[in-house]
PDB file of C-alpha atoms and ligand atoms in Angstrom:
ATOM      1  CA  MET A   1    -243.229  45.174 -46.609  1.00 77.00           C
ATOM      2  CA  THR A   2    -245.063  45.830 -42.128  1.00 97.00           C
ATOM      3  CA  THR A   3    -246.922  48.003 -40.525  1.00 98.00           C
ATOM      4  CA  ALA A   4    -246.408  47.030 -36.763  1.00 98.00           C
ATOM      5  CA  LEU A   5    -249.128  48.209 -34.186  1.00 98.00           C
ATOM      6  CA  LEU A   6    -247.743  49.316 -31.020  1.00 98.00           C
ATOM      7  CA  THR A   7    -249.788  48.918 -27.390  1.00 98.00           C
ATOM      8  CA  HIS A   8    -249.633  48.043 -24.629  1.00 98.00           C
ATOM      9  CA  GLU A   9    -252.264  47.617 -21.825  1.00 98.00           C
ATOM     10  CA  ASP A  10    -250.853  49.186 -19.425  1.00 98.00           C
ATOM     11  CA  CYS A  11    -253.012  51.914 -21.047  1.00 98.00           C
ATOM     12  CA  LEU A  12    -256.386  50.770 -20.053  1.00 98.00           C
ATOM     13  CA  ASN A  13    -255.131  51.322 -16.707  1.00 98.00           C
ATOM     14  CA  HIS A  14    -255.226  54.820 -16.878  1.00 98.00           C
ATOM     15  CA  ILE A  15    -258.817  56.013 -15.959  1.00 97.00           C
ATOM     16  CA  SER A  16    -260.426  58.968 -16.693  1.00 95.00           C
ATOM     17  CA  PRO A  17    -264.070  60.108 -14.814  1.00 95.00           C
ATOM     18  CA  TYR A  18    -267.259  58.594 -15.739  1.00 95.00           C
ATOM     19  CA  GLY A  19    -269.036  59.439 -18.669  1.00 96.00           C
ATOM     20  CA  HIS A  20    -265.506  61.317 -20.011  1.00 97.00           C
ATOM     21  CA  PRO A  21    -265.130  60.953 -24.014  1.00 98.00           C
ATOM     22  CA  GLU A  22    -261.453  60.164 -22.812  1.00 98.00           C
ATOM     23  CA  CYS A  23    -263.281  56.305 -21.521  1.00 98.00           C
ATOM     24  CA  VAL A  24    -261.110  53.225 -21.611  1.00 98.00           C
ATOM     25  CA  GLU A  25    -263.518  51.616 -23.975  1.00 98.00           C
ATOM     26  CA  ARG A  26    -261.680  53.401 -27.151  1.00 98.00           C
ATOM     27  CA  LEU A  27    -259.025  51.020 -27.338  1.00 98.00           C
ATOM     28  CA  PRO A  28    -260.490  48.059 -27.770  1.00 98.00           C
ATOM     29  CA  VAL A  29    -262.611  48.851 -30.098  1.00 98.00           C
ATOM     30  CA  VAL A  30    -259.803  50.390 -31.872  1.00 98.00           C
ATOM     31  CA  LEU A  31    -257.542  46.881 -31.312  1.00 98.00           C
ATOM     32  CA  GLY A  32    -260.956  44.915 -32.577  1.00 98.00           C
ATOM     33  CA  ALA A  33    -261.018  46.357 -35.962  1.00 98.00           C
ATOM     34  CA  LEU A  34    -257.232  45.745 -36.426  1.00 98.00           C
ATOM     35  CA  ASP A  35    -258.673  42.351 -35.987  1.00 97.00           C
ATOM     36  CA  GLY A  36    -259.128  40.277 -38.649  1.00 92.00           C
ATOM     37  CA  PRO A  37    -258.370  38.739 -41.896  1.00 96.00           C
ATOM     38  CA  ASP A  38    -257.055  42.117 -43.754  1.00 97.00           C
ATOM     39  CA  PHE A  39    -254.894  42.755 -40.671  1.00 98.00           C
ATOM     40  CA  SER A  40    -252.777  39.675 -39.919  1.00 98.00           C
ATOM     41  CA  ASP A  41    -250.104  40.601 -41.802  1.00 98.00           C
ATOM     42  CA  LEU A  42    -249.504  43.687 -38.773  1.00 98.00           C
ATOM     43  CA  ARG A  43    -246.393  42.449 -36.246  1.00 98.00           C
ATOM     44  CA  HIS A  44    -247.821  42.638 -32.805  1.00 98.00           C
ATOM     45  CA  VAL A  45    -245.565  44.350 -30.453  1.00 98.00           C
ATOM     46  CA  GLU A  46    -246.099  44.929 -27.170  1.00 97.00           C
ATOM     47  CA  VAL A  47    -243.982  48.261 -25.517  1.00 97.00           C
ATOM     48  CA  ASN A  48    -241.081  50.322 -23.322  1.00 98.00           C
ATOM     49  CA  LEU A  49    -242.004  52.076 -20.992  1.00 98.00           C
ATOM     50  CA  ALA A  50    -240.402  55.684 -21.920  1.00 98.00           C
ATOM     51  CA  THR A  51    -237.051  56.812 -20.656  1.00 98.00           C
ATOM     52  CA  ILE A  52    -237.097  59.866 -18.849  1.00 98.00           C
ATOM     53  CA  ASP A  53    -234.349  60.776 -21.015  1.00 98.00           C
ATOM     54  CA  GLN A  54    -237.345  59.980 -23.252  1.00 98.00           C
ATOM     55  CA  LEU A  55    -239.145  62.836 -22.363  1.00 98.00           C
ATOM     56  CA  LYS A  56    -236.943  65.368 -21.209  1.00 98.00           C
ATOM     57  CA  LEU A  57    -236.143  65.908 -24.442  1.00 98.00           C
ATOM     58  CA  VAL A  58    -239.392  67.494 -24.400  1.00 98.00           C
ATOM     59  CA  HIS A  59    -240.534  68.327 -21.045  1.00 98.00           C
ATOM     60  CA  SER A  60    -239.311  69.976 -18.900  1.00 97.00           C
ATOM     61  CA  GLN A  61    -237.762  67.954 -15.651  1.00 97.00           C
ATOM     62  CA  GLU A  62    -240.243  69.989 -12.985  1.00 98.00           C
ATOM     63  CA  HIS A  63    -243.848  69.133 -14.953  1.00 98.00           C
ATOM     64  CA  ILE A  64    -241.785  65.501 -15.720  1.00 98.00           C
ATOM     65  CA  ASP A  65    -241.899  64.857 -11.794  1.00 98.00           C
ATOM     66  CA  HIS A  66    -245.246  66.782 -11.436  1.00 98.00           C
ATOM     67  CA  VAL A  67    -247.257  65.105 -13.539  1.00 98.00           C
ATOM     68  CA  LEU A  68    -246.116  61.483 -11.907  1.00 98.00           C
ATOM     69  CA  GLY A  69    -245.957  63.184  -8.758  1.00 98.00           C
ATOM     70  CA  LEU A  70    -249.982  64.050  -9.268  1.00 97.00           C
ATOM     71  CA  VAL A  71    -250.720  60.001  -9.121  1.00 97.00           C
ATOM     72  CA  PRO A  72    -252.663  58.847  -6.817  1.00 97.00           C
ATOM     73  CA  ALA A  73    -253.032  55.877  -5.370  1.00 96.00           C
ATOM     74  CA  ASP A  74    -257.060  55.429  -5.329  1.00 96.00           C
ATOM     75  CA  GLY A  75    -259.546  57.851  -7.178  1.00 96.00           C
ATOM     76  CA  HIS A  76    -258.691  61.068  -9.397  1.00 97.00           C
ATOM     77  CA  ALA A  77    -256.362  63.321  -9.604  1.00 97.00           C
ATOM     78  CA  MET A  78    -257.209  66.708 -11.347  1.00 96.00           C
ATOM     79  CA  ILE A  79    -254.960  68.316 -13.471  1.00 96.00           C
ATOM     80  CA  ASP A  80    -257.636  70.090 -14.957  1.00 95.00           C
ATOM     81  CA  GLY A  81    -261.905  70.922 -16.462  1.00 94.00           C
ATOM     82  CA  ASP A  82    -260.912  68.132 -19.260  1.00 96.00           C
ATOM     83  CA  THR A  83    -257.421  66.107 -17.417  1.00 97.00           C
ATOM     84  CA  TYR A  84    -257.192  63.481 -15.120  1.00 97.00           C
ATOM     85  CA  LEU A  85    -254.764  61.468 -13.383  1.00 98.00           C
ATOM     86  CA  SER A  86    -256.000  57.798 -12.183  1.00 98.00           C
ATOM     87  CA  ALA A  87    -253.275  55.155 -10.472  1.00 98.00           C
ATOM     88  CA  GLY A  88    -252.394  53.159 -14.116  1.00 98.00           C
ATOM     89  CA  SER A  89    -251.703  56.988 -15.658  1.00 98.00           C
ATOM     90  CA  ALA A  90    -248.538  56.524 -15.067  1.00 98.00           C
ATOM     91  CA  ASP A  91    -247.374  53.456 -17.024  1.00 98.00           C
ATOM     92  CA  ALA A  92    -250.371  54.324 -19.468  1.00 98.00           C
ATOM     93  CA  ALA A  93    -248.089  57.746 -20.179  1.00 98.00           C
ATOM     94  CA  LEU A  94    -245.016  56.237 -19.922  1.00 98.00           C
ATOM     95  CA  ARG A  95    -246.297  53.548 -22.608  1.00 98.00           C
ATOM     96  CA  ALA A  96    -248.162  55.758 -25.080  1.00 98.00           C
ATOM     97  CA  ALA A  97    -244.962  57.949 -25.187  1.00 98.00           C
ATOM     98  CA  GLY A  98    -241.958  54.259 -24.866  1.00 98.00           C
ATOM     99  CA  ALA A  99    -244.410  53.367 -28.562  1.00 98.00           C
ATOM    100  CA  VAL A 100    -243.332  56.418 -30.448  1.00 99.00           C
ATOM    101  CA  CYS A 101    -240.027  55.522 -29.633  1.00 98.00           C
ATOM    102  CA  GLN A 102    -239.574  52.308 -30.373  1.00 98.00           C
ATOM    103  CA  GLY A 103    -241.672  52.748 -33.064  1.00 98.00           C
ATOM    104  CA  VAL A 104    -239.300  54.940 -34.293  1.00 98.00           C
ATOM    105  CA  ASP A 105    -236.316  52.528 -33.703  1.00 98.00           C
ATOM    106  CA  LEU A 106    -238.003  49.458 -35.463  1.00 98.00           C
ATOM    107  CA  VAL A 107    -238.379  51.546 -38.499  1.00 98.00           C
ATOM    108  CA  MET A 108    -234.799  52.463 -38.521  1.00 98.00           C
ATOM    109  CA  SER A 109    -233.525  49.195 -37.384  1.00 98.00           C
ATOM    110  CA  GLY A 110    -235.316  48.090 -41.536  1.00 96.00           C
ATOM    111  CA  ASP A 111    -237.750  45.848 -38.725  1.00 94.00           C
ATOM    112  CA  ILE A 112    -240.681  47.108 -39.489  1.00 97.00           C
ATOM    113  CA  SER A 113    -241.947  49.251 -42.569  1.00 97.00           C
ATOM    114  CA  ASN A 114    -243.926  51.616 -40.771  1.00 98.00           C
ATOM    115  CA  ALA A 115    -245.901  51.444 -37.430  1.00 98.00           C
ATOM    116  CA  PHE A 116    -249.091  52.595 -35.574  1.00 99.00           C
ATOM    117  CA  CYS A 117    -249.368  53.067 -32.266  1.00 99.00           C
ATOM    118  CA  ALA A 118    -252.980  51.998 -30.305  1.00 99.00           C
ATOM    119  CA  VAL A 119    -252.417  52.890 -27.087  1.00 98.00           C
ATOM    120  CA  ARG A 120    -254.357  56.368 -24.404  1.00 98.00           C
ATOM    121  CA  PRO A 121    -254.369  59.001 -23.245  1.00 98.00           C
ATOM    122  CA  PRO A 122    -253.311  60.950 -26.528  1.00 98.00           C
ATOM    123  CA  GLY A 123    -250.621  63.259 -26.351  1.00 98.00           C
ATOM    124  CA  HIS A 124    -250.374  66.664 -28.793  1.00 98.00           C
ATOM    125  CA  HIS A 125    -252.163  68.914 -26.519  1.00 98.00           C
ATOM    126  CA  ALA A 126    -248.931  68.967 -23.745  1.00 98.00           C
ATOM    127  CA  GLU A 127    -247.453  71.466 -23.669  1.00 98.00           C
ATOM    128  CA  PRO A 128    -243.667  70.978 -22.126  1.00 98.00           C
ATOM    129  CA  GLY A 129    -244.281  72.212 -19.359  1.00 98.00           C
ATOM    130  CA  GLN A 130    -248.298  72.041 -18.839  1.00 98.00           C
ATOM    131  CA  ALA A 131    -250.814  68.842 -18.948  1.00 98.00           C
ATOM    132  CA  MET A 132    -254.126  69.826 -20.887  1.00 98.00           C
ATOM    133  CA  GLY A 133    -257.054  68.652 -23.152  1.00 98.00           C
ATOM    134  CA  PHE A 134    -256.580  64.883 -21.427  1.00 98.00           C
ATOM    135  CA  CYS A 135    -252.703  64.856 -22.604  1.00 98.00           C
ATOM    136  CA  LEU A 136    -249.774  64.350 -20.145  1.00 98.00           C
ATOM    137  CA  PHE A 137    -246.852  64.073 -22.292  1.00 98.00           C
ATOM    138  CA  ASN A 138    -246.962  64.558 -25.525  1.00 99.00           C
ATOM    139  CA  SER A 139    -246.287  61.505 -26.889  1.00 99.00           C
ATOM    140  CA  VAL A 140    -245.487  62.639 -30.413  1.00 98.00           C
ATOM    141  CA  ALA A 141    -242.812  65.130 -29.916  1.00 98.00           C
ATOM    142  CA  VAL A 142    -241.150  63.012 -28.235  1.00 98.00           C
ATOM    143  CA  GLY A 143    -240.865  60.541 -30.824  1.00 98.00           C
ATOM    144  CA  ALA A 144    -240.086  63.006 -33.069  1.00 98.00           C
ATOM    145  CA  LEU A 145    -237.135  64.425 -31.439  1.00 98.00           C
ATOM    146  CA  TYR A 146    -235.599  61.280 -30.181  1.00 98.00           C
ATOM    147  CA  ALA A 147    -235.589  60.227 -34.173  1.00 98.00           C
ATOM    148  CA  ARG A 148    -233.731  64.080 -34.145  1.00 97.00           C
ATOM    149  CA  SER A 149    -230.909  63.054 -31.458  1.00 97.00           C
ATOM    150  CA  LYS A 150    -230.716  59.451 -31.500  1.00 98.00           C
ATOM    151  CA  TYR A 151    -230.405  59.451 -35.120  1.00 98.00           C
ATOM    152  CA  PHE A 152    -230.033  62.244 -36.500  1.00 96.00           C
ATOM    153  CA  CYS A 153    -233.318  62.820 -39.106  1.00 97.00           C
ATOM    154  CA  HIS A 154    -232.926  66.620 -39.284  1.00 95.00           C
ATOM    155  CA  ARG A 155    -236.688  66.615 -41.873  1.00 97.00           C
ATOM    156  CA  VAL A 156    -238.747  65.666 -39.486  1.00 98.00           C
ATOM    157  CA  ALA A 157    -242.305  66.165 -40.190  1.00 98.00           C
ATOM    158  CA  ILE A 158    -245.687  65.706 -38.219  1.00 98.00           C
ATOM    159  CA  ILE A 159    -248.791  65.627 -39.864  1.00 98.00           C
ATOM    160  CA  ASP A 160    -251.700  66.394 -37.377  1.00 98.00           C
ATOM    161  CA  PHE A 161    -255.414  65.216 -38.829  1.00 98.00           C
ATOM    162  CA  ASP A 162    -256.608  64.800 -34.559  1.00 98.00           C
ATOM    163  CA  VAL A 163    -259.335  68.178 -34.949  1.00 98.00           C
ATOM    164  CA  HIS A 164    -258.285  69.875 -32.497  1.00 98.00           C
ATOM    165  CA  HIS A 165    -255.732  71.646 -33.256  1.00 98.00           C
ATOM    166  CA  GLY A 166    -252.096  70.713 -31.602  1.00 98.00           C
ATOM    167  CA  ASN A 167    -250.904  73.202 -29.249  1.00 98.00           C
ATOM    168  CA  GLY A 168    -248.676  71.292 -28.030  1.00 98.00           C
ATOM    169  CA  THR A 169    -246.476  69.821 -31.172  1.00 98.00           C
ATOM    170  CA  GLN A 170    -246.342  73.190 -32.396  1.00 96.00           C
ATOM    171  CA  THR A 171    -244.916  75.072 -30.262  1.00 96.00           C
ATOM    172  CA  ILE A 172    -242.319  72.408 -30.029  1.00 96.00           C
ATOM    173  CA  ALA A 173    -242.276  72.547 -33.482  1.00 95.00           C
ATOM    174  CA  GLU A 174    -241.857  76.260 -32.960  1.00 92.00           C
ATOM    175  CA  ASN A 175    -239.189  75.309 -30.607  1.00 92.00           C
ATOM    176  CA  THR A 176    -236.863  72.521 -32.430  1.00 93.00           C
ATOM    177  CA  THR A 177    -234.647  73.539 -35.569  1.00 92.00           C
ATOM    178  CA  GLY A 178    -235.938  71.435 -38.113  1.00 94.00           C
ATOM    179  CA  ILE A 179    -238.824  70.466 -36.732  1.00 96.00           C
ATOM    180  CA  PHE A 180    -242.037  70.672 -39.484  1.00 97.00           C
ATOM    181  CA  TYR A 181    -245.734  70.745 -38.109  1.00 97.00           C
ATOM    182  CA  ALA A 182    -248.895  70.749 -40.087  1.00 97.00           C
ATOM    183  CA  SER A 183    -252.830  69.969 -39.098  1.00 98.00           C
ATOM    184  CA  THR A 184    -255.876  70.627 -39.877  1.00 98.00           C
ATOM    185  CA  HIS A 185    -258.674  71.250 -37.520  1.00 98.00           C
ATOM    186  CA  GLN A 186    -260.736  72.405 -37.346  1.00 98.00           C
ATOM    187  CA  SER A 187    -262.091  76.334 -35.846  1.00 98.00           C
ATOM    188  CA  PRO A 188    -262.227  78.150 -33.997  1.00 97.00           C
ATOM    189  CA  LEU A 189    -261.984  74.459 -31.267  1.00 98.00           C
ATOM    190  CA  TYR A 190    -260.696  74.525 -28.368  1.00 98.00           C
ATOM    191  CA  PRO A 191    -257.599  74.993 -28.014  1.00 98.00           C
ATOM    192  CA  GLY A 192    -258.267  77.794 -29.652  1.00 97.00           C
ATOM    193  CA  THR A 193    -254.766  78.533 -31.055  1.00 96.00           C
ATOM    194  CA  GLY A 194    -254.041  76.640 -35.064  1.00 95.00           C
ATOM    195  CA  HIS A 195    -254.543  80.609 -36.810  1.00 93.00           C
ATOM    196  CA  VAL A 196    -253.399  80.474 -40.599  1.00 91.00           C
ATOM    197  CA  PHE A 197    -251.285  83.511 -39.263  1.00 72.00           C
ATOM    198  CA  ASP A 198    -249.002  81.219 -37.172  1.00 65.00           C
ATOM    199  CA  ASP A 199    -247.194  80.314 -40.597  1.00 57.00           C
ATOM    200  CA  GLY A 200    -244.477  81.551 -40.465  1.00 57.00           C
ATOM    201  CA  LYS A 201    -243.336  80.576 -37.012  1.00 59.00           C
ATOM    202  CA  GLY A 202    -240.694  77.669 -37.768  1.00 61.00           C
ATOM    203  CA  VAL A 203    -242.257  75.146 -39.731  1.00 91.00           C
ATOM    204  CA  ILE A 204    -246.014  75.964 -39.031  1.00 94.00           C
ATOM    205  CA  VAL A 205    -249.209  74.599 -41.702  1.00 95.00           C
ATOM    206  CA  ASN A 206    -252.590  75.592 -40.565  1.00 96.00           C
ATOM    207  CA  ALA A 207    -254.906  74.591 -42.209  1.00 96.00           C
ATOM    208  CA  PRO A 208    -258.103  75.238 -39.810  1.00 97.00           C
ATOM    209  CA  LEU A 209    -261.695  74.292 -41.464  1.00 98.00           C
ATOM    210  CA  ALA A 210    -264.852  76.259 -40.772  1.00 98.00           C
ATOM    211  CA  ALA A 211    -267.581  73.758 -38.195  1.00 98.00           C
ATOM    212  CA  GLY A 212    -269.650  72.122 -41.329  1.00 98.00           C
ATOM    213  CA  SER A 213    -266.930  71.277 -43.713  1.00 98.00           C
ATOM    214  CA  GLY A 214    -266.141  68.353 -45.055  1.00 98.00           C
ATOM    215  CA  SER A 215    -264.667  66.031 -46.800  1.00 98.00           C
ATOM    216  CA  ASN A 216    -264.076  68.195 -49.945  1.00 98.00           C
ATOM    217  CA  ALA A 217    -262.391  70.869 -47.952  1.00 98.00           C
ATOM    218  CA  PHE A 218    -260.345  68.538 -45.687  1.00 98.00           C
ATOM    219  CA  ARG A 219    -258.833  67.092 -48.705  1.00 98.00           C
ATOM    220  CA  LYS A 220    -258.386  70.740 -50.129  1.00 98.00           C
ATOM    221  CA  SER A 221    -257.223  71.443 -48.213  1.00 97.00           C
ATOM    222  CA  LEU A 222    -254.145  68.353 -47.826  1.00 97.00           C
ATOM    223  CA  GLU A 223    -253.568  68.742 -51.634  1.00 97.00           C
ATOM    224  CA  ASN A 224    -253.899  72.946 -50.993  1.00 95.00           C
ATOM    225  CA  ARG A 225    -251.926  73.418 -48.180  1.00 94.00           C
ATOM    226  CA  ILE A 226    -249.998  70.924 -46.387  1.00 96.00           C
ATOM    227  CA  LEU A 227    -249.490  68.105 -49.145  1.00 96.00           C
ATOM    228  CA  PRO A 228    -246.915  71.059 -51.253  1.00 95.00           C
ATOM    229  CA  ALA A 229    -245.442  72.392 -47.461  1.00 94.00           C
ATOM    230  CA  LEU A 230    -244.096  68.907 -47.062  1.00 96.00           C
ATOM    231  CA  VAL A 231    -243.222  68.709 -50.273  1.00 96.00           C
ATOM    232  CA  GLU A 232    -240.835  71.008 -49.940  1.00 95.00           C
ATOM    233  CA  PHE A 233    -239.980  70.926 -46.742  1.00 96.00           C
ATOM    234  CA  LYS A 234    -238.796  66.485 -48.014  1.00 97.00           C
ATOM    235  CA  PRO A 235    -239.039  65.175 -44.672  1.00 98.00           C
ATOM    236  CA  ASP A 236    -236.454  62.422 -43.298  1.00 98.00           C
ATOM    237  CA  PHE A 237    -239.077  61.048 -41.087  1.00 98.00           C
ATOM    238  CA  ILE A 238    -243.480  61.404 -40.909  1.00 98.00           C
ATOM    239  CA  PHE A 239    -244.986  60.971 -38.050  1.00 99.00           C
ATOM    240  CA  ILE A 240    -248.658  61.228 -37.960  1.00 99.00           C
ATOM    241  CA  SER A 241    -251.089  62.382 -34.685  1.00 99.00           C
ATOM    242  CA  ALA A 242    -253.807  59.482 -35.679  1.00 99.00           C
ATOM    243  CA  GLY A 243    -256.881  61.818 -33.922  1.00 98.00           C
ATOM    244  CA  PHE A 244    -260.367  60.699 -35.644  1.00 98.00           C
ATOM    245  CA  ASP A 245    -262.810  63.031 -34.451  1.00 98.00           C
ATOM    246  CA  ALA A 246    -263.173  65.478 -37.151  1.00 98.00           C
ATOM    247  CA  HIS A 247    -265.578  62.548 -38.855  1.00 98.00           C
ATOM    248  CA  LYS A 248    -269.300  63.251 -39.060  1.00 98.00           C
ATOM    249  CA  LEU A 249    -269.965  61.500 -35.932  1.00 98.00           C
ATOM    250  CA  ASP A 250    -268.016  61.773 -33.357  1.00 98.00           C
ATOM    251  CA  PRO A 251    -269.080  63.618 -30.504  1.00 98.00           C
ATOM    252  CA  LEU A 252    -266.721  65.964 -29.401  1.00 97.00           C
ATOM    253  CA  ALA A 253    -266.944  68.379 -32.795  1.00 98.00           C
ATOM    254  CA  ASP A 254    -268.431  69.161 -35.936  1.00 98.00           C
ATOM    255  CA  LEU A 255    -266.662  68.129 -39.018  1.00 98.00           C
ATOM    256  CA  ASN A 256    -267.999  65.999 -41.327  1.00 98.00           C
ATOM    257  CA  LEU A 257    -265.393  63.740 -42.708  1.00 98.00           C
ATOM    258  CA  ASP A 258    -265.785  60.075 -43.475  1.00 98.00           C
ATOM    259  CA  THR A 259    -264.137  57.249 -43.522  1.00 98.00           C
ATOM    260  CA  ASP A 260    -262.503  57.282 -46.106  1.00 98.00           C
ATOM    261  CA  ASP A 261    -261.067  60.494 -46.014  1.00 98.00           C
ATOM    262  CA  TYR A 262    -258.906  58.622 -42.888  1.00 98.00           C
ATOM    263  CA  TYR A 263    -257.356  56.055 -45.757  1.00 98.00           C
ATOM    264  CA  TYR A 264    -257.312  59.144 -48.641  1.00 98.00           C
ATOM    265  CA  ALA A 265    -255.450  61.135 -45.806  1.00 98.00           C
ATOM    266  CA  THR A 266    -253.204  58.870 -45.449  1.00 98.00           C
ATOM    267  CA  GLU A 267    -251.865  57.550 -48.596  1.00 98.00           C
ATOM    268  CA  GLU A 268    -251.291  60.507 -49.726  1.00 98.00           C
ATOM    269  CA  ILE A 269    -248.959  60.899 -46.675  1.00 98.00           C
ATOM    270  CA  MET A 270    -247.080  57.884 -47.270  1.00 98.00           C
ATOM    271  CA  LYS A 271    -246.873  58.877 -50.874  1.00 98.00           C
ATOM    272  CA  VAL A 272    -244.324  62.209 -49.517  1.00 98.00           C
ATOM    273  CA  ALA A 273    -242.802  58.694 -47.130  1.00 98.00           C
ATOM    274  CA  ARG A 274    -242.201  56.986 -50.022  1.00 98.00           C
ATOM    275  CA  LYS A 275    -239.984  59.569 -51.624  1.00 98.00           C
ATOM    276  CA  TYR A 276    -238.551  61.822 -49.273  1.00 98.00           C
ATOM    277  CA  ALA A 277    -238.145  59.623 -45.748  1.00 98.00           C
ATOM    278  CA  LYS A 278    -237.870  56.118 -47.805  1.00 98.00           C
ATOM    279  CA  GLY A 279    -241.127  55.102 -45.631  1.00 98.00           C
ATOM    280  CA  ARG A 280    -240.518  56.438 -42.241  1.00 98.00           C
ATOM    281  CA  VAL A 281    -243.619  56.350 -40.812  1.00 98.00           C
ATOM    282  CA  VAL A 282    -245.036  56.232 -37.117  1.00 99.00           C
ATOM    283  CA  SER A 283    -248.496  57.483 -35.735  1.00 99.00           C
ATOM    284  CA  THR A 284    -249.363  57.810 -33.170  1.00 98.00           C
ATOM    285  CA  LEU A 285    -253.755  57.617 -31.817  1.00 98.00           C
ATOM    286  CA  GLU A 286    -254.915  60.470 -30.424  1.00 98.00           C
ATOM    287  CA  GLY A 287    -258.175  61.582 -30.321  1.00 98.00           C
ATOM    288  CA  GLY A 288    -261.749  60.191 -31.547  1.00 98.00           C
ATOM    289  CA  TYR A 289    -264.315  60.027 -29.287  1.00 98.00           C
ATOM    290  CA  ASN A 290    -268.009  57.874 -31.260  1.00 98.00           C
ATOM    291  CA  LEU A 291    -267.115  53.902 -29.980  1.00 98.00           C
ATOM    292  CA  GLY A 292    -269.098  53.037 -32.880  1.00 98.00           C
ATOM    293  CA  ILE A 293    -267.024  54.277 -35.129  1.00 98.00           C
ATOM    294  CA  ILE A 294    -262.813  54.846 -34.539  1.00 98.00           C
ATOM    295  CA  GLY A 295    -262.628  51.378 -34.991  1.00 98.00           C
ATOM    296  CA  GLU A 296    -263.043  51.490 -38.828  1.00 98.00           C
ATOM    297  CA  CYS A 297    -261.296  54.953 -39.130  1.00 98.00           C
ATOM    298  CA  ALA A 298    -258.410  53.221 -37.190  1.00 98.00           C
ATOM    299  CA  ALA A 299    -259.295  50.535 -39.996  1.00 98.00           C
ATOM    300  CA  ALA A 300    -259.115  52.053 -43.062  1.00 98.00           C
ATOM    301  CA  HIS A 301    -256.039  53.942 -42.251  1.00 98.00           C
ATOM    302  CA  VAL A 302    -253.633  51.152 -40.722  1.00 98.00           C
ATOM    303  CA  SER A 303    -254.503  50.042 -43.952  1.00 98.00           C
ATOM    304  CA  ALA A 304    -252.783  52.983 -46.080  1.00 98.00           C
ATOM    305  CA  LEU A 305    -249.919  51.807 -43.734  1.00 98.00           C
ATOM    306  CA  MET A 306    -249.397  48.733 -44.681  1.00 98.00           C
ATOM    307  CA  LYS A 307    -250.191  49.181 -48.672  1.00 96.00           C
ATOM    308  CA  GLY A 308    -246.399  51.272 -47.996  1.00 82.00           C
TER     309      GLY A 308
HETATM  310 ZN1   ZN B   1    -259.095  65.956 -30.796  1.00 89.48          ZN
END
């Protein structure tokens, strides 16, 4: 069983304004935590840029042109109060989406069992026609629709345990046959979507958690809602939106997960992947803003991936 670690130094060149939580330093922290002897079996892959055709599986040409056209020669361009571009943002965002697609290629070729994409900016808030919430392109959705169009995977699941609801990913799942989207997230919280009554619009399973919820509530929402629905869906490929901002030490939200919860959640998803999807899993980094803790969270997550 081989797990690939997909990344590219271009992802360091998406530079947020001073004090922004989605900062460059997040990536070296994550990569540093995956650099010890426990991770010596990881296959390191330098990722390609996503192609425009790959982005167009999810995004309108107008959105792609708009985002790429906003990239400033220096300084920052603002999309909204949370979402900025710097001179390196286009290549970073294209590497992020490209990583998920390349992970799909590697998994489908049998070269590797599964993959973790250590990339930024994150993607799950990006709507087909709107960048928002630190996200420019919806990388995980681009990868999911790529698996569907290139490899005829017709039962593709996306599991999102970032503390924020992946509004963009849900929109895309609602409008695409054969895409399952399940999310645990704090509610109420940005972006204000992800209510339980969203269920029934396609294959959407939202498990909102009240502020202050911890490991027990998180694990129960997986055991009682998300995993049974995932088993019923019988995915042929599973993607993970791996945000680590539900950790109790994260500064942006108020859930109280422990590092072990990321190992647990990943292991449970892997069980379903082995049973129905030939172990095919591609995970990508979303949020996680405590620089002192996201490394060990990512290490717990990748450890479970490496066990296959
Ligand atoms: Zn988040």
